[in-house]
Amino acid sequence: MSDALVARSLGTEPPRLSIIVPCYNEEDALDHFWRTIAPHLDDMDVQWDIVFVNDGSSDATLLKLVQLHRADQRAKIVDLTRNFGKEAAMTAGLDHAGGDMVVVMDVDLQDPPELLIDMVDLWRQGYDVVVARRVSRFDDTQLKRVSAGNFYRVFNRISPSKIPADVGDYRLMDKRVVAALRALPERVRFMKGLFAWVGFPTAVVDYERPVRQRGTTKFNYWRLWNFALDGITSFSTLPLRIWSYLGLFVAVVAFVYGVIIIGRTIILGIDVPGYASLLAAVLFLGGMQLVGLGIIGEYLGRIYSETKRRPIYLTGGLYGLKQEKAERP
Ligand code: UDP
Ligand code: MG
């Protein structure tokens, strides 16, 4: 961590904190979230608002949000036209949040609001990013823990920008970090990777991850698997390159083997058997080629969706917020 940190010089007004909360079918969790977090925020020496992003919920989430907004103007809403996924919802929140610092938080209170006070304190000391690191994941199943662990190991080995282990989306960012994220042009938004890519002086606070308090998880294994593919293909081209090395290796082995066979045939004459090994080699190489093609396809598909330049999300309505004019490059 940087030694040359300069404490922020703040004006007479308390700084503004915006909390971004993506919500997808969270009608059961919203009121509880608001009632829990508001007192924490009131206790802190900040002006605050909460930007809820309704990610195309099919239940009464929007209705609940509008009720909250009517009762308290500090509850603001970005309403998306359909379910775009948590990454897009976070992007929408970051585009619309106006605070001097911004925090991304889940609505299920798995990101404890008690940490906010420490996070803001570290921000005052001069850190631009404060990440929350979970020291335990006892809420998650064994399978999820093991697969998440393997994903981070693979990702960090092959991607030039590293994601710290056990750090989720719960984090505080200064407004200049938010500006840097807004300026990133890509459509496939693997936010954990983008957060790591922008850098900035970063502090860590540790916490025990509690269980989800209301509602149910929105991620199944298929969704997580596709999420992992997005992450790896967005940040590394190693899966494309290994095929050149593999091809080279197979070609060298085949050449040496060919020389041996020719030599043997000249010396010992023609030898007919070898049908089974031939078939095995052909099938093996056919399989390898298909895998290689599939990997090229993964990248090609993503290049295709990037080149179409469709927006990352569409807003159907804004409550308490201005239309965001910032054009992505
Ligand atoms: N979420 C979202 N869009 C989605 C899926 C999830 O906005 O398509 C939100 C969800 O409402 C919650 C947060 O992302 O606020 C985290 O989701 P969840 O708690 O289900 O994930 P988990 O903690 O199980 O990884
Ligand atoms: Mg959760």
PDB file of C-alpha atoms in Angstrom, residues 7-177:
ATOM      1  CA  ALA A   7      -5.386  12.857   3.594  1.00  0.00           C
ATOM      2  CA  ARG A   8      -8.247  14.402   1.652  1.00  0.00           C
ATOM      3  CA  SER A   9      -8.812  18.096   2.304  1.00  0.00           C
ATOM      4  CA  LEU A  10     -12.553  18.405   2.579  1.00  0.00           C
ATOM      5  CA  GLY A  11     -14.604  21.582   2.498  1.00  0.00           C
ATOM      6  CA  THR A  12     -17.028  22.652   5.202  1.00  0.00           C
ATOM      7  CA  GLU A  13     -19.848  20.586   3.669  1.00  0.00           C
ATOM      8  CA  PRO A  14     -19.812  16.895   4.577  1.00  0.00           C
ATOM      9  CA  PRO A  15     -18.790  14.759   1.567  1.00  0.00           C
ATOM     10  CA  ARG A  16     -21.467  13.035  -0.505  1.00  0.00           C
ATOM     11  CA  LEU A  17     -21.787   9.250  -0.472  1.00  0.00           C
ATOM     12  CA  SER A  18     -23.853   7.427  -3.096  1.00  0.00           C
ATOM     13  CA  ILE A  19     -24.694   3.769  -2.600  1.00  0.00           C
ATOM     14  CA  ILE A  20     -25.485   1.700  -5.695  1.00  0.00           C
ATOM     15  CA  VAL A  21     -27.787  -1.239  -5.133  1.00  0.00           C
ATOM     16  CA  PRO A  22     -28.676  -3.566  -8.037  1.00  0.00           C
ATOM     17  CA  CYS A  23     -32.042  -5.270  -7.449  1.00  0.00           C
ATOM     18  CA  TYR A  24     -33.531  -8.188  -9.330  1.00  0.00           C
ATOM     19  CA  ASN A  25     -36.779  -9.569  -7.891  1.00  0.00           C
ATOM     20  CA  GLU A  26     -36.005  -8.287  -4.421  1.00  0.00           C
ATOM     21  CA  GLU A  27     -39.452  -7.216  -3.171  1.00  0.00           C
ATOM     22  CA  ASP A  28     -38.874  -9.149   0.060  1.00  0.00           C
ATOM     23  CA  ALA A  29     -35.500  -7.642   0.785  1.00  0.00           C
ATOM     24  CA  LEU A  30     -35.973  -3.932   0.041  1.00  0.00           C
ATOM     25  CA  ASP A  31     -37.721  -2.553   3.113  1.00  0.00           C
ATOM     26  CA  HIS A  32     -35.488  -4.496   5.436  1.00  0.00           C
ATOM     27  CA  PHE A  33     -32.432  -3.199   3.596  1.00  0.00           C
ATOM     28  CA  TRP A  34     -33.578   0.410   3.808  1.00  0.00           C
ATOM     29  CA  ARG A  35     -34.515   0.183   7.480  1.00  0.00           C
ATOM     30  CA  THR A  36     -31.144  -1.377   8.311  1.00  0.00           C
ATOM     31  CA  ILE A  37     -28.879   0.888   6.321  1.00  0.00           C
ATOM     32  CA  ALA A  38     -30.491   4.311   6.810  1.00  0.00           C
ATOM     33  CA  PRO A  39     -29.566   4.618  10.531  1.00  0.00           C
ATOM     34  CA  HIS A  40     -25.961   3.654   9.731  1.00  0.00           C
ATOM     35  CA  LEU A  41     -25.739   6.356   7.109  1.00  0.00           C
ATOM     36  CA  ASP A  42     -27.413   8.942   9.313  1.00  0.00           C
ATOM     37  CA  ASP A  43     -24.783   8.298  11.981  1.00  0.00           C
ATOM     38  CA  MET A  44     -21.971   9.109   9.591  1.00  0.00           C
ATOM     39  CA  ASP A  45     -20.810  12.620   8.808  1.00  0.00           C
ATOM     40  CA  VAL A  46     -21.849  12.441   5.148  1.00  0.00           C
ATOM     41  CA  GLN A  47     -24.698  13.495   2.856  1.00  0.00           C
ATOM     42  CA  TRP A  48     -26.023  10.338   1.308  1.00  0.00           C
ATOM     43  CA  ASP A  49     -28.330   8.885  -1.293  1.00  0.00           C
ATOM     44  CA  ILE A  50     -29.025   5.377  -2.524  1.00  0.00           C
ATOM     45  CA  VAL A  51     -29.276   4.647  -6.239  1.00  0.00           C
ATOM     46  CA  PHE A  52     -31.357   1.504  -6.655  1.00  0.00           C
ATOM     47  CA  VAL A  53     -31.109  -0.120 -10.069  1.00  0.00           C
ATOM     48  CA  ASN A  54     -34.183  -2.163 -10.898  1.00  0.00           C
ATOM     49  CA  ASP A  55     -32.736  -4.834 -13.179  1.00  0.00           C
ATOM     50  CA  GLY A  56     -35.954  -5.826 -14.953  1.00  0.00           C
ATOM     51  CA  SER A  57     -37.636  -7.396 -11.928  1.00  0.00           C
ATOM     52  CA  SER A  58     -40.845  -9.280 -12.634  1.00  0.00           C
ATOM     53  CA  ASP A  59     -42.186  -8.912  -9.080  1.00  0.00           C
ATOM     54  CA  ALA A  60     -43.204  -5.785  -7.159  1.00  0.00           C
ATOM     55  CA  THR A  61     -39.642  -4.481  -6.758  1.00  0.00           C
ATOM     56  CA  LEU A  62     -40.258  -1.317  -8.798  1.00  0.00           C
ATOM     57  CA  LEU A  63     -43.476  -0.575  -6.934  1.00  0.00           C
ATOM     58  CA  LYS A  64     -41.656  -0.885  -3.604  1.00  0.00           C
ATOM     59  CA  LEU A  65     -38.835   1.302  -4.843  1.00  0.00           C
ATOM     60  CA  VAL A  66     -41.200   4.026  -6.000  1.00  0.00           C
ATOM     61  CA  GLN A  67     -42.890   3.964  -2.590  1.00  0.00           C
ATOM     62  CA  LEU A  68     -39.495   4.356  -0.943  1.00  0.00           C
ATOM     63  CA  HIS A  69     -38.625   7.227  -3.283  1.00  0.00           C
ATOM     64  CA  ARG A  70     -41.898   9.023  -2.531  1.00  0.00           C
ATOM     65  CA  ALA A  71     -41.318   8.684   1.216  1.00  0.00           C
ATOM     66  CA  ASP A  72     -37.654   9.721   1.084  1.00  0.00           C
ATOM     67  CA  GLN A  73     -36.016  11.563  -1.816  1.00  0.00           C
ATOM     68  CA  ARG A  74     -32.665  10.056  -0.911  1.00  0.00           C
ATOM     69  CA  ALA A  75     -33.904   6.818  -2.460  1.00  0.00           C
ATOM     70  CA  LYS A  76     -33.295   7.189  -6.191  1.00  0.00           C
ATOM     71  CA  ILE A  77     -34.093   4.738  -8.940  1.00  0.00           C
ATOM     72  CA  VAL A  78     -32.694   3.740 -12.301  1.00  0.00           C
ATOM     73  CA  ASP A  79     -35.289   1.466 -13.892  1.00  0.00           C
ATOM     74  CA  LEU A  80     -33.891  -0.791 -16.627  1.00  0.00           C
ATOM     75  CA  THR A  81     -36.152  -1.997 -19.452  1.00  0.00           C
ATOM     76  CA  ARG A  82     -35.391  -5.679 -18.835  1.00  0.00           C
ATOM     77  CA  ASN A  83     -33.020  -7.949 -16.906  1.00  0.00           C
ATOM     78  CA  PHE A  84     -29.536  -7.035 -18.137  1.00  0.00           C
ATOM     79  CA  GLY A  85     -27.619  -8.859 -15.370  1.00  0.00           C
ATOM     80  CA  LYS A  86     -25.835  -7.602 -12.287  1.00  0.00           C
ATOM     81  CA  GLU A  87     -22.767  -6.340 -14.165  1.00  0.00           C
ATOM     82  CA  ALA A  88     -24.879  -4.115 -16.432  1.00  0.00           C
ATOM     83  CA  ALA A  89     -26.982  -2.999 -13.468  1.00  0.00           C
ATOM     84  CA  MET A  90     -23.847  -1.934 -11.601  1.00  0.00           C
ATOM     85  CA  THR A  91     -22.695  -0.069 -14.706  1.00  0.00           C
ATOM     86  CA  ALA A  92     -26.026   1.764 -14.845  1.00  0.00           C
ATOM     87  CA  GLY A  93     -25.636   2.679 -11.177  1.00  0.00           C
ATOM     88  CA  LEU A  94     -22.081   3.944 -11.680  1.00  0.00           C
ATOM     89  CA  ASP A  95     -23.228   6.042 -14.647  1.00  0.00           C
ATOM     90  CA  HIS A  96     -25.930   7.756 -12.594  1.00  0.00           C
ATOM     91  CA  ALA A  97     -24.469   8.024  -9.093  1.00  0.00           C
ATOM     92  CA  GLY A  98     -23.291  11.536  -8.225  1.00  0.00           C
ATOM     93  CA  GLY A  99     -21.416  11.214  -4.929  1.00  0.00           C
ATOM     94  CA  ASP A 100     -17.842  12.216  -4.080  1.00  0.00           C
ATOM     95  CA  MET A 101     -17.538   8.537  -3.292  1.00  0.00           C
ATOM     96  CA  VAL A 102     -19.624   5.598  -4.404  1.00  0.00           C
ATOM     97  CA  VAL A 103     -20.249   2.216  -2.776  1.00  0.00           C
ATOM     98  CA  VAL A 104     -21.618  -0.849  -4.580  1.00  0.00           C
ATOM     99  CA  MET A 105     -23.707  -3.053  -2.334  1.00  0.00           C
ATOM    100  CA  ASP A 106     -26.095  -6.025  -2.550  1.00  0.00           C
ATOM    101  CA  VAL A 107     -29.626  -5.603  -1.270  1.00  0.00           C
ATOM    102  CA  ASP A 108     -29.605  -8.851   0.737  1.00  0.00           C
ATOM    103  CA  LEU A 109     -27.379  -7.400   3.511  1.00  0.00           C
ATOM    104  CA  GLN A 110     -24.631  -9.907   2.756  1.00  0.00           C
ATOM    105  CA  ASP A 111     -22.488  -6.778   2.504  1.00  0.00           C
ATOM    106  CA  PRO A 112     -22.615  -5.541   6.124  1.00  0.00           C
ATOM    107  CA  PRO A 113     -23.382  -1.792   6.442  1.00  0.00           C
ATOM    108  CA  GLU A 114     -21.229  -1.696   9.603  1.00  0.00           C
ATOM    109  CA  LEU A 115     -18.161  -1.596   7.353  1.00  0.00           C
ATOM    110  CA  LEU A 116     -19.197   1.679   5.732  1.00  0.00           C
ATOM    111  CA  ILE A 117     -17.816   3.786   8.547  1.00  0.00           C
ATOM    112  CA  ASP A 118     -14.330   2.246   8.185  1.00  0.00           C
ATOM    113  CA  MET A 119     -14.485   2.475   4.421  1.00  0.00           C
ATOM    114  CA  VAL A 120     -15.318   6.178   4.486  1.00  0.00           C
ATOM    115  CA  ASP A 121     -12.588   6.694   7.080  1.00  0.00           C
ATOM    116  CA  LEU A 122      -9.994   5.121   4.785  1.00  0.00           C
ATOM    117  CA  TRP A 123     -11.303   7.265   1.934  1.00  0.00           C
ATOM    118  CA  ARG A 124     -10.769  10.370   4.098  1.00  0.00           C
ATOM    119  CA  GLN A 125      -7.203   9.179   4.687  1.00  0.00           C
ATOM    120  CA  GLY A 126      -6.683   9.354   0.946  1.00  0.00           C
ATOM    121  CA  TYR A 127      -7.409   5.885  -0.439  1.00  0.00           C
ATOM    122  CA  ASP A 128      -9.354   5.980  -3.702  1.00  0.00           C
ATOM    123  CA  VAL A 129     -10.641   2.422  -3.410  1.00  0.00           C
ATOM    124  CA  VAL A 130     -11.594   0.465  -0.303  1.00  0.00           C
ATOM    125  CA  VAL A 131     -12.484  -3.179  -0.916  1.00  0.00           C
ATOM    126  CA  ALA A 132     -14.221  -5.485   1.535  1.00  0.00           C
ATOM    127  CA  ARG A 133     -12.601  -8.912   1.784  1.00  0.00           C
ATOM    128  CA  ARG A 134     -14.563 -11.820   3.228  1.00  0.00           C
ATOM    129  CA  VAL A 135     -12.589 -13.956   5.617  1.00  0.00           C
ATOM    130  CA  SER A 136     -15.166 -16.728   5.482  1.00  0.00           C
ATOM    131  CA  ARG A 137     -17.779 -17.872   2.978  1.00  0.00           C
ATOM    132  CA  PHE A 138     -19.728 -20.218   5.174  1.00  0.00           C
ATOM    133  CA  ASP A 139     -22.932 -19.236   3.422  1.00  0.00           C
ATOM    134  CA  ASP A 140     -21.714 -20.758   0.150  1.00  0.00           C
ATOM    135  CA  THR A 141     -21.827 -24.456  -0.656  1.00  0.00           C
ATOM    136  CA  GLN A 142     -18.602 -26.478  -0.823  1.00  0.00           C
ATOM    137  CA  LEU A 143     -18.954 -26.706  -4.621  1.00  0.00           C
ATOM    138  CA  LYS A 144     -19.331 -22.940  -5.008  1.00  0.00           C
ATOM    139  CA  ARG A 145     -16.351 -22.281  -2.758  1.00  0.00           C
ATOM    140  CA  VAL A 146     -14.103 -24.731  -4.605  1.00  0.00           C
ATOM    141  CA  SER A 147     -15.163 -23.534  -8.053  1.00  0.00           C
ATOM    142  CA  ALA A 148     -14.770 -19.872  -7.058  1.00  0.00           C
ATOM    143  CA  GLY A 149     -11.297 -20.655  -5.667  1.00  0.00           C
ATOM    144  CA  ASN A 150     -10.285 -22.415  -8.885  1.00  0.00           C
ATOM    145  CA  PHE A 151     -11.644 -19.596 -11.007  1.00  0.00           C
ATOM    146  CA  TYR A 152      -9.554 -16.983  -9.180  1.00  0.00           C
ATOM    147  CA  ARG A 153      -6.458 -19.188  -9.388  1.00  0.00           C
ATOM    148  CA  VAL A 154      -6.827 -19.675 -13.162  1.00  0.00           C
ATOM    149  CA  PHE A 155      -7.800 -16.052 -13.781  1.00  0.00           C
ATOM    150  CA  ASN A 156      -4.864 -14.621 -11.851  1.00  0.00           C
ATOM    151  CA  ARG A 157      -2.408 -16.966 -13.507  1.00  0.00           C
ATOM    152  CA  ILE A 158      -3.378 -15.972 -17.031  1.00  0.00           C
ATOM    153  CA  SER A 159      -4.582 -12.376 -16.707  1.00  0.00           C
ATOM    154  CA  PRO A 160      -2.129  -9.477 -16.428  1.00  0.00           C
ATOM    155  CA  SER A 161      -4.464  -7.617 -14.024  1.00  0.00           C
ATOM    156  CA  LYS A 162      -5.032  -9.643 -10.859  1.00  0.00           C
ATOM    157  CA  ILE A 163      -8.244  -9.924  -8.849  1.00  0.00           C
ATOM    158  CA  PRO A 164      -7.582 -10.188  -5.120  1.00  0.00           C
ATOM    159  CA  ALA A 165      -9.023 -13.423  -3.690  1.00  0.00           C
ATOM    160  CA  ASP A 166     -12.296 -13.243  -1.731  1.00  0.00           C
ATOM    161  CA  VAL A 167     -13.049  -9.692  -2.776  1.00  0.00           C
ATOM    162  CA  GLY A 168     -16.526  -9.234  -4.209  1.00  0.00           C
ATOM    163  CA  ASP A 169     -18.289  -6.218  -5.632  1.00  0.00           C
ATOM    164  CA  TYR A 170     -18.747  -4.582  -2.222  1.00  0.00           C
ATOM    165  CA  ARG A 171     -16.349  -1.653  -2.354  1.00  0.00           C
ATOM    166  CA  LEU A 172     -16.023   2.104  -1.999  1.00  0.00           C
ATOM    167  CA  MET A 173     -14.635   4.163  -4.871  1.00  0.00           C
ATOM    168  CA  ASP A 174     -13.682   7.798  -5.171  1.00  0.00           C
ATOM    169  CA  LYS A 175     -15.384   9.751  -7.933  1.00  0.00           C
ATOM    170  CA  ARG A 176     -12.254   9.717 -10.068  1.00  0.00           C
ATOM    171  CA  VAL A 177     -12.275   5.917 -10.036  1.00  0.00           C
TER     172      VAL A 177
END
